Coordinates of C-alpha atoms and ligand atoms in Angstrom, one line a residue:
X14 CA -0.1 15.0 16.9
X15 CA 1.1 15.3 13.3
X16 CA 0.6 12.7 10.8
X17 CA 4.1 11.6 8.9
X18 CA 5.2 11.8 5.4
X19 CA 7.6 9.0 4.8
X20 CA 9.7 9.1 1.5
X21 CA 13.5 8.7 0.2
X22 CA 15.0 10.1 -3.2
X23 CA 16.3 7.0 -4.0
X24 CA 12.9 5.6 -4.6
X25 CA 13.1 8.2 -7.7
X26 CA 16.3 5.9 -9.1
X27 CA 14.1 2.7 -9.5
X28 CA 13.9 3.2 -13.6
X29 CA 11.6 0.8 -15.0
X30 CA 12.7 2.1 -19.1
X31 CA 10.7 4.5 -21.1
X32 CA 6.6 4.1 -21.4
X33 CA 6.4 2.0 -18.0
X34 CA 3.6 3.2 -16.1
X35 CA 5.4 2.5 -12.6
X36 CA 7.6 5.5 -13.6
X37 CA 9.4 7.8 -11.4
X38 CA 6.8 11.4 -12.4
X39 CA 4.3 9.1 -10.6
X40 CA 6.0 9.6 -7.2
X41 CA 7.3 13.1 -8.1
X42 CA 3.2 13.8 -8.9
X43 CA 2.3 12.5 -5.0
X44 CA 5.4 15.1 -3.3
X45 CA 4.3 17.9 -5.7
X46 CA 0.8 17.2 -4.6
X47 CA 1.9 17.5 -1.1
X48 CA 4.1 20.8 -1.6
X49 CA 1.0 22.9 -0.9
X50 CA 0.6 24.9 2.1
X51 CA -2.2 23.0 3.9
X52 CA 0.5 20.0 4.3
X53 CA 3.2 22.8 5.6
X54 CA 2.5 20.4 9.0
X55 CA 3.1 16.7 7.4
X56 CA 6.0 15.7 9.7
X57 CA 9.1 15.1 6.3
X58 CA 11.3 11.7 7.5
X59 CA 13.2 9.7 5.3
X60 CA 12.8 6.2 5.0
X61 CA 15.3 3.9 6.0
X62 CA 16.3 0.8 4.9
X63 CA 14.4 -2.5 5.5
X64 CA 16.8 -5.4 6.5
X65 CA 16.9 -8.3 5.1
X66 CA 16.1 -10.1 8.1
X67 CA 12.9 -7.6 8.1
X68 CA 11.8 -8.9 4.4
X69 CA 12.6 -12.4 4.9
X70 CA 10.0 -12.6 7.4
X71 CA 7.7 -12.0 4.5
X72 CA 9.9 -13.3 1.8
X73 CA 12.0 -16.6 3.4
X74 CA 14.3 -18.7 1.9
X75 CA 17.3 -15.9 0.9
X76 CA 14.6 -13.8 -1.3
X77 CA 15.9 -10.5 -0.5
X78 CA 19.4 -11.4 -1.5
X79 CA 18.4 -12.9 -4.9
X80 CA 16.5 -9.9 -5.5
X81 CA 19.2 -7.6 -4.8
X82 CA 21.3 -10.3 -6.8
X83 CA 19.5 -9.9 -9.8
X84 CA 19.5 -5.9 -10.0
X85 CA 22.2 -5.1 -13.1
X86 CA 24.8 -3.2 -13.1
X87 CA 23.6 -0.9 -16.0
X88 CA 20.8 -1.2 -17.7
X89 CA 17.5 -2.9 -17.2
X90 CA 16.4 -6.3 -16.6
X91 CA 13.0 -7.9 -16.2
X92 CA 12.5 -10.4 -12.9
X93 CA 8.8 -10.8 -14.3
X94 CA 6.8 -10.0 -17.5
X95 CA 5.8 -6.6 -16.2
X96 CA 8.3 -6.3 -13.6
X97 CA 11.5 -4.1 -14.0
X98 CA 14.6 -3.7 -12.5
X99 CA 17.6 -1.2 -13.1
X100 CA 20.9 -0.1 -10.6
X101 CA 18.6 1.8 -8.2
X102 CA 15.8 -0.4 -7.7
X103 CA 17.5 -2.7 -4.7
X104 CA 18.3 0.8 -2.8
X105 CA 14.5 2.1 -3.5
X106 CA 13.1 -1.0 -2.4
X107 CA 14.9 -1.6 0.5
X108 CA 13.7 2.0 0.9
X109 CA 10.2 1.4 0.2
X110 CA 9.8 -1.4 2.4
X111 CA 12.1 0.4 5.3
X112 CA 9.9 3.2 5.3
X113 CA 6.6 1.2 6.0
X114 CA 8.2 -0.1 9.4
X115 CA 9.9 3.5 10.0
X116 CA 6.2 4.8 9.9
X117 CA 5.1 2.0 12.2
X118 CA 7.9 2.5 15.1
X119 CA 7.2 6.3 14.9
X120 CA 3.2 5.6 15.1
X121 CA 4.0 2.9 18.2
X122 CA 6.0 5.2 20.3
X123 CA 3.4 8.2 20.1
X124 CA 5.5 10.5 17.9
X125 CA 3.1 10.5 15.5
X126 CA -0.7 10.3 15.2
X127 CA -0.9 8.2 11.4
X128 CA 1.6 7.8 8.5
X129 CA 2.0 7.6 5.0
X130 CA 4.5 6.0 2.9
X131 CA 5.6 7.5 -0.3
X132 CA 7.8 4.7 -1.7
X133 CA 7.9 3.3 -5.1
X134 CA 8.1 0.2 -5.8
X135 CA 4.8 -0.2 -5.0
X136 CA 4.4 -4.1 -3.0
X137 CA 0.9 -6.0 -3.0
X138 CA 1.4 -7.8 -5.4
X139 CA 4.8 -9.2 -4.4
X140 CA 4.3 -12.5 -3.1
X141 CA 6.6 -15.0 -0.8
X142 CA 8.8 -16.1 -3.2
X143 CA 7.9 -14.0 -6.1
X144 CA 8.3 -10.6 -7.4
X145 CA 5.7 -9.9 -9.5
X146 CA 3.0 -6.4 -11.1
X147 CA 5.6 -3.9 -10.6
X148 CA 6.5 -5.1 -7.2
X149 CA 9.8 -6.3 -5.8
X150 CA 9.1 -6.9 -1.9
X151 CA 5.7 -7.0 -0.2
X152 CA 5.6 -3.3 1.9
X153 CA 3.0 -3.8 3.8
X154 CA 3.3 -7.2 4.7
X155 CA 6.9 -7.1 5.6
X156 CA 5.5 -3.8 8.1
X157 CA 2.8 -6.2 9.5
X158 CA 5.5 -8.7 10.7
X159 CA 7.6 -5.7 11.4
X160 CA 4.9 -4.5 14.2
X161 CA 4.6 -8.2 15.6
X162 CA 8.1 -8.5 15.8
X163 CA 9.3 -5.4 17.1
X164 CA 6.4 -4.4 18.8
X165 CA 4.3 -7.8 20.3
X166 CA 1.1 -6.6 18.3
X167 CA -0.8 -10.0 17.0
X168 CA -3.5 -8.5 15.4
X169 CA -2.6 -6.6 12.3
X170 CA -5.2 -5.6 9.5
X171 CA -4.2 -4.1 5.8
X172 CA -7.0 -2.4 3.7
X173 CA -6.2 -2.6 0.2
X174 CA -8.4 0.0 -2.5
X175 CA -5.7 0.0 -5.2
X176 CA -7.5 -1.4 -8.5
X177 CA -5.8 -4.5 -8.6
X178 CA -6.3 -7.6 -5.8
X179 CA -3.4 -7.6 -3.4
X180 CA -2.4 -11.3 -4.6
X181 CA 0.9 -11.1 -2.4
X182 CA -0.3 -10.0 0.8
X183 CA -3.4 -11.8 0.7
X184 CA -1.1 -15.1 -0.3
X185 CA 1.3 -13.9 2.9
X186 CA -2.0 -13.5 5.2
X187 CA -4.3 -16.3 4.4
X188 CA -3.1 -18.8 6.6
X189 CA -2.8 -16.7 9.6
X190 CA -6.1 -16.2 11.2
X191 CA -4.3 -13.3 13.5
X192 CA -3.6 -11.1 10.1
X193 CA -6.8 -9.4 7.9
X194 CA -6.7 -8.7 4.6
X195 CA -9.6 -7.2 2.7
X196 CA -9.6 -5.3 -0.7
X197 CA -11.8 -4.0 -3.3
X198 CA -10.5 -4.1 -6.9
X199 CA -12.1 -4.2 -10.0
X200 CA -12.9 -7.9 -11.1
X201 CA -11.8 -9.6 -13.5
X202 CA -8.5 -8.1 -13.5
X203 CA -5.1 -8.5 -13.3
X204 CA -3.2 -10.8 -11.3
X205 CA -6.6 -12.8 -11.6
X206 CA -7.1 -13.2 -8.0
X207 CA -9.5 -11.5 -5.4
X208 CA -12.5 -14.0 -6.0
X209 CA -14.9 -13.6 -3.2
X210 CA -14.8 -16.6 -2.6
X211 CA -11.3 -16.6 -1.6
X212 CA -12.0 -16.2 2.2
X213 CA -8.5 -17.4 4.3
X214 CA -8.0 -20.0 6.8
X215 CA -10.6 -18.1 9.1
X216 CA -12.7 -15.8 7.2
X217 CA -9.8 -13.6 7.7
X218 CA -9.5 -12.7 3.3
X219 CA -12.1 -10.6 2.7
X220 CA -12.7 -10.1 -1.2
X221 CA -15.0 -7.3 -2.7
X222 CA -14.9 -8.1 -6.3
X223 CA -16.2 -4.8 -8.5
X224 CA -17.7 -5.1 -12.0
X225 CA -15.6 -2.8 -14.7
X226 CA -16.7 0.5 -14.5
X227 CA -18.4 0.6 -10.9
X228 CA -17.8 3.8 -9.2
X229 CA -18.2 5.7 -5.7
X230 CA -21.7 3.6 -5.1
X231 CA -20.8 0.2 -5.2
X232 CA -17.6 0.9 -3.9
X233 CA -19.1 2.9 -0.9
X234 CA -21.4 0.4 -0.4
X235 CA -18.9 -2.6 -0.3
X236 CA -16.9 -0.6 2.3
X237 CA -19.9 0.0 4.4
X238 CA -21.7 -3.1 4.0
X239 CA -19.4 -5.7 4.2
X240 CA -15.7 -4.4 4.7
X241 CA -16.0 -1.9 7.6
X242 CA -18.3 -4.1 9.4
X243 CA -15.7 -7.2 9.3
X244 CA -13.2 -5.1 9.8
X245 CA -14.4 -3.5 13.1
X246 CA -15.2 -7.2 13.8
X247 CA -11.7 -8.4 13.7
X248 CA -10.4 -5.5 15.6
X249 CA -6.9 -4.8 14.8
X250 CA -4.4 -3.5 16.6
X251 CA -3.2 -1.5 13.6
X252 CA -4.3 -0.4 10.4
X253 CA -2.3 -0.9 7.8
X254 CA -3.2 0.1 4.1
X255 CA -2.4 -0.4 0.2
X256 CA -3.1 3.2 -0.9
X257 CA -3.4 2.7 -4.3
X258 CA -5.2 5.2 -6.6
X259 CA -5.7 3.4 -10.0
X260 CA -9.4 3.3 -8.9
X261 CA -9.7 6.6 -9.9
X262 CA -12.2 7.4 -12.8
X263 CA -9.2 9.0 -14.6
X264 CA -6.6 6.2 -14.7
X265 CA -5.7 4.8 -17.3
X266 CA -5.2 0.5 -16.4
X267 CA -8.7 0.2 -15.2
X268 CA -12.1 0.9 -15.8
X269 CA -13.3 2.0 -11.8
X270 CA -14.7 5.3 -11.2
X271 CA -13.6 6.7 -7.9
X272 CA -13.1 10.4 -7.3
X273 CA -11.0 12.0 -4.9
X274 CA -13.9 12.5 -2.4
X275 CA -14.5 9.1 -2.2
X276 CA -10.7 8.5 -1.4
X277 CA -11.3 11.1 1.0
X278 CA -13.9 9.5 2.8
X279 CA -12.7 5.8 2.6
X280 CA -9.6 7.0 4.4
X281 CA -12.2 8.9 7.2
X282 CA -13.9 5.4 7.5
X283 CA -10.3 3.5 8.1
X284 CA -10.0 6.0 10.5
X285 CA -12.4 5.9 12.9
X286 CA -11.7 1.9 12.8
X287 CA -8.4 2.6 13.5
X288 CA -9.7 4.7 16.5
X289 CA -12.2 2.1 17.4
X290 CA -9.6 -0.8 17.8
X291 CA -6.5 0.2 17.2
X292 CA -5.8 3.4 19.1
X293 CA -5.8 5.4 16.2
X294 CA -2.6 3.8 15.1
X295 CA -2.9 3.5 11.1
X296 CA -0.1 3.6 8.2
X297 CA -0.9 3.6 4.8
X298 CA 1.7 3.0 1.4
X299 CA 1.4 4.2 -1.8
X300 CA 0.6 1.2 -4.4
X301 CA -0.9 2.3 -8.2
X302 CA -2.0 5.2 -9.8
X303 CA -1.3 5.8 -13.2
X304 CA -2.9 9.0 -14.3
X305 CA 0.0 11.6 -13.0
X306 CA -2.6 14.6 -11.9
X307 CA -5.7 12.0 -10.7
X308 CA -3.1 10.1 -8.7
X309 CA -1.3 13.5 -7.4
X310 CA -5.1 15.0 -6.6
X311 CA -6.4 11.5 -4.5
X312 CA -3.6 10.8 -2.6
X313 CA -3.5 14.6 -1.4
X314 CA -7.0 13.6 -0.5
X315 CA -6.0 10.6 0.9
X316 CA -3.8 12.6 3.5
X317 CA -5.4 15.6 4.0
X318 CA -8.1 13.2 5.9
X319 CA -4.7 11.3 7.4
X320 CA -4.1 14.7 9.0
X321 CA -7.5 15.8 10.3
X322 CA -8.6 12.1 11.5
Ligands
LIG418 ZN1 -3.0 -1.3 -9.0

């Protein structure tokens, strides 16, 4: 079975103004990446739109509309200090969120083995009631519910290795011992969160804080010491993950120093979890990644192992 390639041109038509780093050339750098002819076999969908009855799972209380409120008609407009929004960002990130629970109904009726998500804005930092990092709606999050709803699954994990801690999904998780969150991200950092000590209502937040300018040890050794294990322990029914690449030793917002082998083999690891406990059944979503060639290089990495595992 193939693995999916998720993505929608309108996710090119969020423009965040000149010299942001969540530009449009980052996800043009990720479909470039996966032009080459070992992907020839990625199965190509288009993401559809989430509904607002899909986000407001994640984000209640009429969040979607104000969002989509709040989008200008020309121009650009901040919802957050870092957070921009211009006439196509309500259409990419109804996209962007659309195509995480596209990925998921295609994975859950057997169409396809795994998935990834190549949707801008990025999500994990998007929390309940506020947009926030680059992020308008939580993706992943707003998939986990997705698969519960549509699907009956309870147990739902998302592996986060972007840079940054996942403050919105972990803020969306942490009172539901049914959902797992863990993430590594380099510490302190922005948002601030992602203490180890923030552990959930059950143990069910793991937190693997890394010092500035750790690399592929300590980050191999968090996944294999503490995250896999707990993982594994939890046993999910799917995988989901925040596939961000801002760990990378070349990007620019961060100090970590992964390579592409290591994003290689943290996505191998995922996988045979996924296998373990889940059927197999894993969907991943772009997050960060700031360095245009690193972030093209890793996430080919990233799904090159999508489509052997
Ligand atoms: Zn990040």
């Amino acid at each position: 079975m193939a693995t999916a390639l998720f993505s929608h041109s309108a996710c090119f038509a969020h423009d965040t103004g000149e010299g942001h780093p969540e530009c449009p050339e980052r996800l043009r750098a990720v479909l470039a990446g996966l032009e080459a002819e070992e992907f020839l076999y990625l199965d190509r969908r288009e993401a559809p739109r989430a509904t607002t009855e899909q986000i407001g799972r994640v984000h209640p209380g009429g969040f979607a509309d104000r969002i989509l409120r709040a989008i200008p008609q020309s121009g650009l407009r901040y919802v957050d200090g870092d957070t921009v929004v211009s006439p196509g960002s309500g259409e990419a990130a109804l996209r962007a969120a659309g195509a995480v629970c596209a990925a998921i109904d295609a994975v859950m009726q057997g169409e396809v083995r795994n998935a990834f998500c190549a949707v801008r804005p990025p999500g994990h930092h998007a929390e309940p009631g506020q947009a926030m990092g680059f992020c308008l709606f939580n993706n992943v999050a707003i998939g986990a519910w997705h698969a519960r709803d549509r699907w009956g699954l309870r147990k739902i994990a998302v592996i986060d290795f972007d840079v940054h801690h996942g403050n919105g999904t972990q803020a969306a998780f942490e009172a539901d011992p049914d959902l797992f969150y863990a993430s590594t991200h380099q510490y302190p950092l922005y948002p601030g969160t992602g203490a180890a000590s923030e552990k959930g209502v059950a143990g069910n937040i793991v937190n693997l804080p890394l010092r500035p300018f750790a690399g592929s040890k300590e980050f191999r050794q968090a996944m294999e010491t503490v995250l896999l294990p707990k993982l594994e322990g939890f046993a999910p029914e799917l995988v989901l993950v925040s596939a961000g690449f801002d760990a990378h030793v070349s990007d620019p917002l961060a100090q970590l120093q992964l390579t592409d082998a290591d994003y290689h083999w943290a996505t191998e690891r995922l996988l045979a979890v996924a296998a373990a406990t889940a059927q197999g059944r894993l969907v991943s979503a772009l997050e960060g990644g700031y360095d245009l060639e690193a972030l093209a290089r890793a996430s080919a990495a990233h799904v090159r192992a999508l489509m052997l595992g």
